[in-house]
């Protein structure tokens, strides 16, 4: 007898760590060194967390041995509340904050809490695929609205509107966006909020890259733009504070909470079923959010993240057959590849061919629920020298590639 995975996993995918990564691991076991440009994990590329955060966590370790409140320790939740008060989100309270083991856990909890079988959620295409996977796992249906490459990858509001049905429960907005690097203007966010208002939808705002923007582009917290739309804002320490391994994130609930008592009771129940988030990492939140924000040293002109974004974009767009919208935020580029020129039928195969030949790992566009085979994602976290070498190898590889 063969032991099978459950049927509810049949259509659940997370290909960023899927088959292409398996192949990379196999090559590593053969003794090859693989440059992994597949995940947004800042620390291995020398983007370390600020010392003061680590010191604070160490100092608090002796008092972090036991479980905490299911929603998290008070000081951290208060710091999150104050963070959003400063952003002028109306009417928020410590009780509206739930801490989790990274945004990932909170995405899975939230979709479980809000969806009945067959309920629909509007999710961007391309997306960060955990959203589609979590909606599917919860019995819901991810309906993808297009983000328009010709319009700097902004969400297409007409497409979004056309896809709202009686079963639509929520809209996911990832801003700044992974994988496109788009940062949305206020008008687009207001347009989405208007749709949510008209159709009584919950806004699920994934703002984990909120402080990672370039060229002086301003990030708008969606929750601050409307106090009459139920909004769950997701954020955490993985990116801005380079603490992905701590697994620390939060949800901030805002808007007409009096209409969501039952839903929030469900969410709290799920939080209590997993007892609490990792307590030592909760102690990193207050010190992260307060005081000096070292991320701006990295994102300003001359800062490492900004310069690497520039370099990667310049090198990629100089390759014949590649075009790319310049990212205004986050850690990724999502270039378009001329599929006719290279006769590409399968984007995963393209990524595997490049991996096997040059030992560099990218992620194919369809892993982000992009409907065509004409994109891939690359992380621009490696230093100048490594990026130059890697993208040089891509150019060389493509100079003779035919699928
Ligand atoms: N949301 C987005 C848009 C992401 O890019 C990521 C990680 O890459 C996550 C959520 C998950 O973050 P966490 O480390 O907090 O689980």
mmCIF file of C-alpha atoms and ligand atoms in Angstrom:
data_model
loop_
_atom_site.group_PDB
_atom_site.id
_atom_site.type_symbol
_atom_site.label_atom_id
_atom_site.label_comp_id
_atom_site.label_asym_id
_atom_site.label_seq_id
_atom_site.Cartn_x
_atom_site.Cartn_y
_atom_site.Cartn_z
ATOM 1 C CA UNK A 1 0.000 0.000 0.000
ATOM 2 C CA UNK A 2 1.237 3.491 -0.818
ATOM 3 C CA UNK A 3 0.727 6.322 1.667
ATOM 4 C CA UNK A 4 -0.771 9.266 -0.188
ATOM 5 C CA UNK A 5 -0.943 12.950 0.634
ATOM 6 C CA UNK A 6 -4.391 14.274 1.426
ATOM 7 C CA UNK A 7 -6.708 15.247 -1.413
ATOM 8 C CA UNK A 8 -6.813 18.804 -0.127
ATOM 9 C CA UNK A 9 -3.201 19.207 -1.213
ATOM 10 C CA UNK A 10 -3.924 18.162 -4.792
ATOM 11 C CA UNK A 11 -3.935 21.713 -6.149
ATOM 12 C CA UNK A 12 -1.758 23.443 -3.592
ATOM 13 C CA UNK A 13 1.585 24.642 -4.961
ATOM 14 C CA UNK A 14 4.602 26.532 -3.697
ATOM 15 C CA UNK A 15 7.076 26.223 -6.544
ATOM 16 C CA UNK A 16 9.648 28.746 -5.266
ATOM 17 C CA UNK A 17 10.912 25.851 -3.166
ATOM 18 C CA UNK A 18 9.531 23.219 -5.536
ATOM 19 C CA UNK A 19 11.004 20.989 -8.253
ATOM 20 C CA UNK A 20 13.623 23.517 -9.416
ATOM 21 C CA UNK A 21 15.056 23.707 -5.900
ATOM 22 C CA UNK A 22 15.092 19.901 -5.705
ATOM 23 C CA UNK A 23 17.246 19.836 -8.825
ATOM 24 C CA UNK A 24 19.563 22.480 -7.323
ATOM 25 C CA UNK A 25 19.953 20.311 -4.206
ATOM 26 C CA UNK A 26 20.715 17.269 -6.331
ATOM 27 C CA UNK A 27 23.457 19.211 -8.134
ATOM 28 C CA UNK A 28 24.836 20.350 -4.769
ATOM 29 C CA UNK A 29 25.010 16.750 -3.642
ATOM 30 C CA UNK A 30 27.021 16.016 -6.769
ATOM 31 C CA UNK A 31 29.495 18.599 -5.512
ATOM 32 C CA UNK A 32 28.489 21.683 -7.510
ATOM 33 C CA UNK A 33 28.267 25.126 -5.937
ATOM 34 C CA UNK A 34 24.882 26.667 -6.781
ATOM 35 C CA UNK A 35 24.202 30.383 -6.646
ATOM 36 C CA UNK A 36 20.654 30.606 -5.325
ATOM 37 C CA UNK A 37 18.855 33.606 -6.704
ATOM 38 C CA UNK A 38 15.498 32.052 -5.920
ATOM 39 C CA UNK A 39 14.491 33.367 -2.496
ATOM 40 C CA UNK A 40 14.387 36.729 -0.760
ATOM 41 C CA UNK A 41 16.500 35.757 2.235
ATOM 42 C CA UNK A 42 18.732 38.796 2.887
ATOM 43 C CA UNK A 43 21.123 37.427 5.551
ATOM 44 C CA UNK A 44 23.127 34.878 3.490
ATOM 45 C CA UNK A 45 24.036 37.751 1.170
ATOM 46 C CA UNK A 46 25.549 39.823 3.979
ATOM 47 C CA UNK A 47 22.478 41.880 4.872
ATOM 48 C CA UNK A 48 22.624 41.296 8.594
ATOM 49 C CA UNK A 49 20.086 42.381 11.149
ATOM 50 C CA UNK A 50 20.934 45.479 13.194
ATOM 51 C CA UNK A 51 22.997 44.547 16.282
ATOM 52 C CA UNK A 52 20.650 46.312 18.687
ATOM 53 C CA UNK A 53 17.846 43.923 17.766
ATOM 54 C CA UNK A 54 19.958 40.836 18.398
ATOM 55 C CA UNK A 55 21.209 42.297 21.682
ATOM 56 C CA UNK A 56 17.655 42.965 22.793
ATOM 57 C CA UNK A 57 16.546 39.433 21.974
ATOM 58 C CA UNK A 58 19.499 37.987 23.876
ATOM 59 C CA UNK A 59 18.750 40.211 26.849
ATOM 60 C CA UNK A 60 15.159 38.997 26.898
ATOM 61 C CA UNK A 61 15.901 35.305 26.413
ATOM 62 C CA UNK A 62 15.703 34.418 30.134
ATOM 63 C CA UNK A 63 12.125 35.695 30.251
ATOM 64 C CA UNK A 64 11.102 34.047 26.968
ATOM 65 C CA UNK A 65 11.001 30.454 28.067
ATOM 66 C CA UNK A 66 7.287 30.061 28.531
ATOM 67 C CA UNK A 67 4.309 30.371 26.183
ATOM 68 C CA UNK A 68 2.987 33.877 25.704
ATOM 69 C CA UNK A 69 -0.543 35.133 25.137
ATOM 70 C CA UNK A 70 -1.817 33.597 21.867
ATOM 71 C CA UNK A 71 -1.873 36.984 20.187
ATOM 72 C CA UNK A 72 1.628 37.788 21.417
ATOM 73 C CA UNK A 73 3.436 39.728 24.129
ATOM 74 C CA UNK A 74 1.946 43.075 25.061
ATOM 75 C CA UNK A 75 4.999 45.278 24.416
ATOM 76 C CA UNK A 76 5.383 43.972 20.858
ATOM 77 C CA UNK A 77 1.700 44.306 20.037
ATOM 78 C CA UNK A 78 1.703 47.815 21.459
ATOM 79 C CA UNK A 79 4.690 48.704 19.269
ATOM 80 C CA UNK A 80 2.834 47.389 16.205
ATOM 81 C CA UNK A 81 -0.267 49.367 17.163
ATOM 82 C CA UNK A 82 1.798 52.549 17.550
ATOM 83 C CA UNK A 83 3.490 51.916 14.225
ATOM 84 C CA UNK A 84 0.107 52.047 12.488
ATOM 85 C CA UNK A 85 -1.136 54.936 14.592
ATOM 86 C CA UNK A 86 1.841 56.909 13.355
ATOM 87 C CA UNK A 87 0.802 56.009 9.832
ATOM 88 C CA UNK A 88 -2.617 57.428 10.698
ATOM 89 C CA UNK A 89 -4.592 54.219 10.613
ATOM 90 C CA UNK A 90 -7.794 55.108 12.458
ATOM 91 C CA UNK A 91 -9.099 53.518 15.630
ATOM 92 C CA UNK A 92 -6.571 50.769 16.294
ATOM 93 C CA UNK A 93 -6.032 48.926 19.543
ATOM 94 C CA UNK A 94 -3.533 46.460 20.998
ATOM 95 C CA UNK A 95 -6.271 43.828 20.742
ATOM 96 C CA UNK A 96 -6.301 44.282 16.955
ATOM 97 C CA UNK A 97 -2.758 42.942 16.623
ATOM 98 C CA UNK A 98 -1.940 39.238 16.275
ATOM 99 C CA UNK A 99 1.673 38.120 16.176
ATOM 100 C CA UNK A 100 2.711 35.052 14.226
ATOM 101 C CA UNK A 101 5.617 32.890 13.145
ATOM 102 C CA UNK A 102 6.218 35.035 10.105
ATOM 103 C CA UNK A 103 3.630 36.426 7.723
ATOM 104 C CA UNK A 104 3.456 32.953 6.170
ATOM 105 C CA UNK A 105 1.744 31.412 9.170
ATOM 106 C CA UNK A 106 -0.656 34.329 9.429
ATOM 107 C CA UNK A 107 -1.630 34.048 5.753
ATOM 108 C CA UNK A 108 -2.517 30.391 6.250
ATOM 109 C CA UNK A 109 -4.431 31.155 9.470
ATOM 110 C CA UNK A 110 -6.356 34.009 7.896
ATOM 111 C CA UNK A 111 -7.475 32.100 4.823
ATOM 112 C CA UNK A 112 -8.596 29.239 7.092
ATOM 113 C CA UNK A 113 -10.530 31.694 9.240
ATOM 114 C CA UNK A 114 -12.388 33.550 6.488
ATOM 115 C CA UNK A 115 -13.136 31.044 3.713
ATOM 116 C CA UNK A 116 -15.853 28.497 3.196
ATOM 117 C CA UNK A 117 -15.513 25.897 0.454
ATOM 118 C CA UNK A 118 -15.887 27.596 -2.921
ATOM 119 C CA UNK A 119 -15.438 31.150 -1.626
ATOM 120 C CA UNK A 120 -13.351 33.252 -3.968
ATOM 121 C CA UNK A 121 -10.425 35.523 -3.245
ATOM 122 C CA UNK A 122 -8.999 37.975 -5.755
ATOM 123 C CA UNK A 123 -5.258 37.371 -5.865
ATOM 124 C CA UNK A 124 -2.813 39.202 -8.135
ATOM 125 C CA UNK A 125 -1.141 37.579 -11.142
ATOM 126 C CA UNK A 126 1.758 37.406 -10.780
ATOM 127 C CA UNK A 127 1.523 36.789 -7.031
ATOM 128 C CA UNK A 128 3.573 35.655 -4.096
ATOM 129 C CA UNK A 129 2.352 32.081 -4.472
ATOM 130 C CA UNK A 130 1.705 31.379 -0.821
ATOM 131 C CA UNK A 131 -1.468 33.440 -1.225
ATOM 132 C CA UNK A 132 -2.866 31.216 -3.975
ATOM 133 C CA UNK A 133 -1.707 28.088 -2.146
ATOM 134 C CA UNK A 134 -3.234 29.140 1.178
ATOM 135 C CA UNK A 135 -6.570 30.105 -0.396
ATOM 136 C CA UNK A 136 -6.727 26.731 -2.148
ATOM 137 C CA UNK A 137 -5.748 24.838 0.995
ATOM 138 C CA UNK A 138 -8.588 26.584 2.830
ATOM 139 C CA UNK A 139 -11.086 25.271 0.269
ATOM 140 C CA UNK A 140 -11.351 28.600 -1.520
ATOM 141 C CA UNK A 141 -10.694 29.542 -5.106
ATOM 142 C CA UNK A 142 -7.977 32.030 -6.010
ATOM 143 C CA UNK A 143 -9.251 34.174 -8.876
ATOM 144 C CA UNK A 144 -6.313 36.012 -10.407
ATOM 145 C CA UNK A 145 -6.561 39.657 -11.410
ATOM 146 C CA UNK A 146 -3.944 40.886 -13.825
ATOM 147 C CA UNK A 147 -1.207 43.282 -12.991
ATOM 148 C CA UNK A 148 -0.315 45.135 -16.156
ATOM 149 C CA UNK A 149 3.323 45.089 -17.211
ATOM 150 C CA UNK A 150 2.689 47.934 -19.664
ATOM 151 C CA UNK A 151 1.487 50.067 -16.725
ATOM 152 C CA UNK A 152 4.449 49.484 -14.424
ATOM 153 C CA UNK A 153 2.793 46.279 -13.195
ATOM 154 C CA UNK A 154 -0.058 48.155 -11.489
ATOM 155 C CA UNK A 155 -3.241 46.129 -10.852
ATOM 156 C CA UNK A 156 -5.765 46.342 -13.671
ATOM 157 C CA UNK A 157 -8.837 47.652 -11.849
ATOM 158 C CA UNK A 158 -11.183 46.797 -14.739
ATOM 159 C CA UNK A 159 -10.007 43.209 -14.679
ATOM 160 C CA UNK A 160 -10.429 43.129 -10.909
ATOM 161 C CA UNK A 161 -13.947 44.533 -11.142
ATOM 162 C CA UNK A 162 -14.898 42.068 -13.888
ATOM 163 C CA UNK A 163 -13.823 39.140 -11.707
ATOM 164 C CA UNK A 164 -15.880 40.006 -8.626
ATOM 165 C CA UNK A 165 -18.759 37.573 -8.102
ATOM 166 C CA UNK A 166 -21.253 36.774 -5.353
ATOM 167 C CA UNK A 167 -18.703 34.380 -3.908
ATOM 168 C CA UNK A 168 -15.853 36.896 -3.684
ATOM 169 C CA UNK A 169 -14.832 37.401 -0.061
ATOM 170 C CA UNK A 170 -11.535 39.276 -0.161
ATOM 171 C CA UNK A 171 -8.897 41.021 -2.262
ATOM 172 C CA UNK A 172 -5.189 40.391 -1.754
ATOM 173 C CA UNK A 173 -2.930 43.372 -2.438
ATOM 174 C CA UNK A 174 0.837 42.840 -2.307
ATOM 175 C CA UNK A 175 2.479 46.244 -2.121
ATOM 176 C CA UNK A 176 5.423 46.694 -2.633
ATOM 177 C CA UNK A 177 5.008 43.703 -4.862
ATOM 178 C CA UNK A 178 6.781 40.408 -4.985
ATOM 179 C CA UNK A 179 7.709 39.410 -7.710
ATOM 180 C CA UNK A 180 7.345 42.584 -9.824
ATOM 181 C CA UNK A 181 8.826 45.220 -7.494
ATOM 182 C CA UNK A 182 5.910 47.555 -8.247
ATOM 183 C CA UNK A 183 4.915 50.130 -5.627
ATOM 184 C CA UNK A 184 1.340 51.276 -6.133
ATOM 185 C CA UNK A 185 0.249 54.903 -6.296
ATOM 186 C CA UNK A 186 -2.432 56.151 -3.935
ATOM 187 C CA UNK A 187 -5.073 56.350 -6.693
ATOM 188 C CA UNK A 188 -4.772 52.649 -7.511
ATOM 189 C CA UNK A 189 -5.086 51.716 -3.828
ATOM 190 C CA UNK A 190 -8.096 53.994 -3.488
ATOM 191 C CA UNK A 191 -9.636 52.325 -6.553
ATOM 192 C CA UNK A 192 -9.213 48.910 -4.954
ATOM 193 C CA UNK A 193 -10.671 50.161 -1.680
ATOM 194 C CA UNK A 194 -13.668 51.521 -3.556
ATOM 195 C CA UNK A 195 -14.317 48.092 -5.087
ATOM 196 C CA UNK A 196 -13.992 46.515 -1.642
ATOM 197 C CA UNK A 197 -16.420 49.075 -0.243
ATOM 198 C CA UNK A 198 -18.997 48.516 -2.995
ATOM 199 C CA UNK A 199 -18.858 44.731 -2.759
ATOM 200 C CA UNK A 200 -18.274 44.320 0.998
ATOM 201 C CA UNK A 201 -14.909 42.644 0.547
ATOM 202 C CA UNK A 202 -12.105 42.239 3.051
ATOM 203 C CA UNK A 203 -8.767 43.739 2.016
ATOM 204 C CA UNK A 204 -5.755 41.531 2.774
ATOM 205 C CA UNK A 205 -2.827 43.934 2.462
ATOM 206 C CA UNK A 206 0.567 42.200 2.374
ATOM 207 C CA UNK A 207 3.005 45.022 3.094
ATOM 208 C CA UNK A 208 6.059 43.039 4.176
ATOM 209 C CA UNK A 209 8.316 45.235 1.971
ATOM 210 C CA UNK A 210 6.782 48.521 3.148
ATOM 211 C CA UNK A 211 10.108 50.228 3.873
ATOM 212 C CA UNK A 212 11.982 48.778 0.901
ATOM 213 C CA UNK A 213 11.367 51.343 -1.825
ATOM 214 C CA UNK A 214 13.784 53.109 -4.171
ATOM 215 C CA UNK A 215 14.033 56.429 -6.018
ATOM 216 C CA UNK A 216 12.138 58.235 -3.245
ATOM 217 C CA UNK A 217 8.871 56.445 -4.094
ATOM 218 C CA UNK A 218 6.393 56.663 -1.233
ATOM 219 C CA UNK A 219 4.654 53.576 0.120
ATOM 220 C CA UNK A 220 1.034 54.075 1.201
ATOM 221 C CA UNK A 221 -0.368 51.824 3.905
ATOM 222 C CA UNK A 222 -3.762 50.807 2.581
ATOM 223 C CA UNK A 223 -5.375 50.743 6.014
ATOM 224 C CA UNK A 224 -4.636 54.453 6.389
ATOM 225 C CA UNK A 225 -6.593 55.292 3.224
ATOM 226 C CA UNK A 226 -9.989 54.020 4.416
ATOM 227 C CA UNK A 227 -11.544 53.514 7.844
ATOM 228 C CA UNK A 228 -14.720 51.911 6.468
ATOM 229 C CA UNK A 229 -13.166 48.832 4.794
ATOM 230 C CA UNK A 230 -12.213 45.808 6.870
ATOM 231 C CA UNK A 231 -8.470 45.527 6.313
ATOM 232 C CA UNK A 232 -5.970 42.994 7.581
ATOM 233 C CA UNK A 233 -2.450 44.342 7.137
ATOM 234 C CA UNK A 234 0.364 41.767 7.112
ATOM 235 C CA UNK A 235 3.926 42.693 7.912
ATOM 236 C CA UNK A 236 6.946 41.380 9.770
ATOM 237 C CA UNK A 237 10.667 41.358 10.394
ATOM 238 C CA UNK A 238 11.930 39.064 7.607
ATOM 239 C CA UNK A 239 12.811 41.659 4.986
ATOM 240 C CA UNK A 240 13.059 45.199 6.346
ATOM 241 C CA UNK A 241 14.967 44.014 9.459
ATOM 242 C CA UNK A 242 16.759 41.075 7.728
ATOM 243 C CA UNK A 243 15.423 38.588 10.299
ATOM 244 C CA UNK A 244 13.772 35.959 8.102
ATOM 245 C CA UNK A 245 15.066 33.137 10.306
ATOM 246 C CA UNK A 246 13.369 34.530 13.408
ATOM 247 C CA UNK A 247 9.930 33.862 11.856
ATOM 248 C CA UNK A 248 8.258 36.947 13.227
ATOM 249 C CA UNK A 249 5.317 38.821 11.759
ATOM 250 C CA UNK A 250 1.953 40.362 12.566
ATOM 251 C CA UNK A 251 -1.556 41.136 11.432
ATOM 252 C CA UNK A 252 -3.087 44.523 12.189
ATOM 253 C CA UNK A 253 -6.881 44.516 11.887
ATOM 254 C CA UNK A 254 -8.520 47.844 11.056
ATOM 255 C CA UNK A 255 -11.764 49.273 9.689
ATOM 256 C CA UNK A 256 -15.292 48.310 10.798
ATOM 257 C CA UNK A 257 -14.257 45.655 13.318
ATOM 258 C CA UNK A 258 -17.726 45.675 14.904
ATOM 259 C CA UNK A 259 -18.950 43.947 11.727
ATOM 260 C CA UNK A 260 -16.263 41.285 11.997
ATOM 261 C CA UNK A 261 -16.641 40.016 15.574
ATOM 262 C CA UNK A 262 -17.347 36.452 14.522
ATOM 263 C CA UNK A 263 -14.514 36.380 11.995
ATOM 264 C CA UNK A 264 -12.047 37.792 14.505
ATOM 265 C CA UNK A 265 -13.200 35.268 17.084
ATOM 266 C CA UNK A 266 -12.339 32.571 14.525
ATOM 267 C CA UNK A 267 -8.936 34.068 13.856
ATOM 268 C CA UNK A 268 -8.216 34.297 17.575
ATOM 269 C CA UNK A 269 -9.284 30.711 18.026
ATOM 270 C CA UNK A 270 -6.813 29.608 15.338
ATOM 271 C CA UNK A 271 -4.120 31.712 17.024
ATOM 272 C CA UNK A 272 -4.818 29.960 20.294
ATOM 273 C CA UNK A 273 -4.759 26.509 18.663
ATOM 274 C CA UNK A 274 -1.103 27.057 17.799
ATOM 275 C CA UNK A 275 -0.617 28.406 21.355
ATOM 276 C CA UNK A 276 1.605 31.374 20.450
ATOM 277 C CA UNK A 277 4.340 32.581 18.102
ATOM 278 C CA UNK A 278 8.004 31.945 18.918
ATOM 279 C CA UNK A 279 8.462 34.096 22.033
ATOM 280 C CA UNK A 280 12.171 35.126 21.758
ATOM 281 C CA UNK A 281 11.469 36.505 18.281
ATOM 282 C CA UNK A 282 8.511 38.504 19.569
ATOM 283 C CA UNK A 283 11.048 40.430 21.641
ATOM 284 C CA UNK A 284 12.630 41.672 18.419
ATOM 285 C CA UNK A 285 9.519 43.585 17.349
ATOM 286 C CA UNK A 286 9.495 46.582 19.672
ATOM 287 C CA UNK A 287 13.166 47.348 19.189
ATOM 288 C CA UNK A 288 12.861 46.878 15.411
ATOM 289 C CA UNK A 289 9.985 49.256 14.935
ATOM 290 C CA UNK A 290 11.368 51.984 17.193
ATOM 291 C CA UNK A 291 14.400 54.178 16.693
ATOM 292 C CA UNK A 292 16.897 54.244 13.876
ATOM 293 C CA UNK A 293 15.728 52.488 10.698
ATOM 294 C CA UNK A 294 18.904 51.174 9.109
ATOM 295 C CA UNK A 295 17.034 49.846 6.056
ATOM 296 C CA UNK A 296 17.082 53.364 4.604
ATOM 297 C CA UNK A 297 20.891 53.245 4.458
ATOM 298 C CA UNK A 298 20.504 50.282 2.112
ATOM 299 C CA UNK A 299 17.719 51.631 -0.104
ATOM 300 C CA UNK A 300 18.949 55.217 -0.625
ATOM 301 C CA UNK A 301 21.071 56.085 -3.685
ATOM 302 C CA UNK A 302 24.515 54.624 -3.012
ATOM 303 C CA UNK A 303 23.033 52.068 -0.593
ATOM 304 C CA UNK A 304 23.738 48.406 -1.322
ATOM 305 C CA UNK A 305 20.177 47.340 -2.174
ATOM 306 C CA UNK A 306 19.593 50.340 -4.427
ATOM 307 C CA UNK A 307 22.895 49.964 -6.259
ATOM 308 C CA UNK A 308 22.391 46.239 -6.756
ATOM 309 C CA UNK A 309 18.911 46.866 -8.111
ATOM 310 C CA UNK A 310 20.393 49.361 -10.584
ATOM 311 C CA UNK A 311 23.161 47.017 -11.635
ATOM 312 C CA UNK A 312 20.880 44.000 -12.064
ATOM 313 C CA UNK A 313 18.347 45.994 -14.058
ATOM 314 C CA UNK A 314 20.994 47.534 -16.318
ATOM 315 C CA UNK A 315 22.686 44.210 -16.990
ATOM 316 C CA UNK A 316 19.430 42.352 -17.612
ATOM 317 C CA UNK A 317 17.964 44.919 -19.960
ATOM 318 C CA UNK A 318 21.228 44.978 -21.957
ATOM 319 C CA UNK A 319 20.733 41.290 -22.838
ATOM 320 C CA UNK A 320 19.163 40.864 -26.290
ATOM 321 C CA UNK A 321 15.694 39.336 -25.847
ATOM 322 C CA UNK A 322 15.121 40.557 -22.280
ATOM 323 C CA UNK A 323 13.060 43.525 -21.143
ATOM 324 C CA UNK A 324 12.181 44.485 -17.594
ATOM 325 C CA UNK A 325 10.163 47.068 -15.699
ATOM 326 C CA UNK A 326 12.552 48.688 -13.234
ATOM 327 C CA UNK A 327 11.452 47.699 -9.709
ATOM 328 C CA UNK A 328 10.588 50.540 -7.349
ATOM 329 C CA UNK A 329 10.539 48.342 -4.281
ATOM 330 C CA UNK A 330 11.236 44.909 -2.718
ATOM 331 C CA UNK A 331 14.156 42.632 -3.676
ATOM 332 C CA UNK A 332 13.287 41.185 -7.083
ATOM 333 C CA UNK A 333 13.200 41.719 -10.818
ATOM 334 C CA UNK A 334 10.582 40.013 -12.964
ATOM 335 C CA UNK A 335 12.002 40.235 -16.505
ATOM 336 C CA UNK A 336 10.206 39.280 -19.683
ATOM 337 C CA UNK A 337 11.996 36.918 -22.017
ATOM 338 C CA UNK A 338 11.333 36.916 -25.747
ATOM 339 C CA UNK A 339 9.880 33.420 -26.115
ATOM 340 C CA UNK A 340 9.924 33.532 -29.925
ATOM 341 C CA UNK A 341 13.587 34.413 -30.096
ATOM 342 C CA UNK A 342 14.533 31.497 -27.842
ATOM 343 C CA UNK A 343 11.638 29.261 -28.877
ATOM 344 C CA UNK A 344 10.631 28.876 -25.216
ATOM 345 C CA UNK A 345 7.646 26.585 -24.672
ATOM 346 C CA UNK A 346 8.221 25.866 -21.011
ATOM 347 C CA UNK A 347 9.598 28.403 -18.543
ATOM 348 C CA UNK A 348 10.442 25.800 -15.902
ATOM 349 C CA UNK A 349 12.569 23.979 -18.450
ATOM 350 C CA UNK A 350 14.362 27.240 -19.259
ATOM 351 C CA UNK A 351 15.181 27.696 -15.560
ATOM 352 C CA UNK A 352 16.344 24.067 -15.268
ATOM 353 C CA UNK A 353 18.507 24.327 -18.399
ATOM 354 C CA UNK A 354 20.186 27.456 -17.025
ATOM 355 C CA UNK A 355 20.633 25.821 -13.625
ATOM 356 C CA UNK A 356 22.265 22.713 -15.069
ATOM 357 C CA UNK A 357 24.562 24.634 -17.359
ATOM 358 C CA UNK A 358 25.550 27.639 -15.239
ATOM 359 C CA UNK A 359 24.707 26.458 -11.701
ATOM 360 C CA UNK A 360 22.516 29.466 -11.003
ATOM 361 C CA UNK A 361 18.990 29.095 -9.672
ATOM 362 C CA UNK A 362 16.171 31.386 -10.850
ATOM 363 C CA UNK A 363 12.402 30.878 -10.527
ATOM 364 C CA UNK A 364 10.118 30.554 -13.549
ATOM 365 C CA UNK A 365 7.210 33.000 -13.918
ATOM 366 C CA UNK A 366 4.464 30.418 -13.737
ATOM 367 C CA UNK A 367 5.553 29.639 -10.166
ATOM 368 C CA UNK A 368 4.018 33.057 -9.403
ATOM 369 C CA UNK A 369 0.755 32.115 -11.118
ATOM 370 C CA UNK A 370 1.705 34.167 -14.139
ATOM 371 C CA UNK A 371 -0.312 32.684 -17.019
ATOM 372 C CA UNK A 372 2.413 32.794 -19.707
ATOM 373 C CA UNK A 373 5.828 31.145 -20.049
ATOM 374 C CA UNK A 374 7.580 34.454 -20.746
ATOM 375 C CA UNK A 375 8.889 35.607 -17.345
ATOM 376 C CA UNK A 376 11.275 34.612 -14.588
ATOM 377 C CA UNK A 377 12.215 36.084 -11.236
ATOM 378 C CA UNK A 378 15.673 36.974 -10.054
ATOM 379 C CA UNK A 379 16.691 38.172 -6.576
ATOM 380 C CA UNK A 380 19.147 41.084 -6.548
ATOM 381 C CA UNK A 381 20.584 40.386 -3.087
ATOM 382 C CA UNK A 382 24.090 39.181 -4.100
ATOM 383 C CA UNK A 383 26.903 41.720 -4.031
ATOM 384 C CA UNK A 384 28.135 43.635 -7.069
ATOM 385 C CA UNK A 385 30.743 41.087 -8.040
ATOM 386 C CA UNK A 386 28.478 38.037 -7.757
ATOM 387 C CA UNK A 387 25.596 39.736 -9.579
ATOM 388 C CA UNK A 388 27.909 40.808 -12.381
ATOM 389 C CA UNK A 389 29.194 37.283 -12.774
ATOM 390 C CA UNK A 390 25.733 35.677 -12.581
ATOM 391 C CA UNK A 391 24.060 37.993 -15.068
ATOM 392 C CA UNK A 392 27.098 37.774 -17.337
ATOM 393 C CA UNK A 393 26.558 34.021 -17.343
ATOM 394 C CA UNK A 394 22.890 34.509 -18.190
ATOM 395 C CA UNK A 395 23.841 36.656 -21.176
ATOM 396 C CA UNK A 396 26.350 34.077 -22.322
ATOM 397 C CA UNK A 397 23.834 31.246 -21.842
ATOM 398 C CA UNK A 398 21.151 33.054 -23.819
ATOM 399 C CA UNK A 399 23.498 33.910 -26.678
ATOM 400 C CA UNK A 400 23.142 30.348 -27.948
ATOM 401 C CA UNK A 401 19.992 29.098 -26.168
ATOM 402 C CA UNK A 402 17.164 27.519 -28.121
ATOM 403 C CA UNK A 403 14.522 25.377 -26.497
HETATM 404 N N1 LIG B 1 4.597 37.947 1.748
HETATM 405 C C1 LIG B 1 5.423 38.246 0.748
HETATM 406 C C2 LIG B 1 4.965 39.150 -0.339
HETATM 407 C C3 LIG B 1 6.702 37.684 0.707
HETATM 408 O O1 LIG B 1 7.521 37.982 -0.305
HETATM 409 C C4 LIG B 1 7.111 36.811 1.748
HETATM 410 C C5 LIG B 1 8.443 36.166 1.724
HETATM 411 O O2 LIG B 1 9.146 36.181 0.745
HETATM 412 C C6 LIG B 1 6.205 36.535 2.767
HETATM 413 C C7 LIG B 1 4.955 37.120 2.742
HETATM 414 C C8 LIG B 1 6.551 35.597 3.900
HETATM 415 O O3 LIG B 1 7.258 36.253 4.875
HETATM 416 P P1 LIG B 1 7.594 35.675 6.312
HETATM 417 O O4 LIG B 1 9.074 35.443 6.336
HETATM 418 O O5 LIG B 1 7.172 36.762 7.265
HETATM 419 O O6 LIG B 1 6.819 34.431 6.516
#
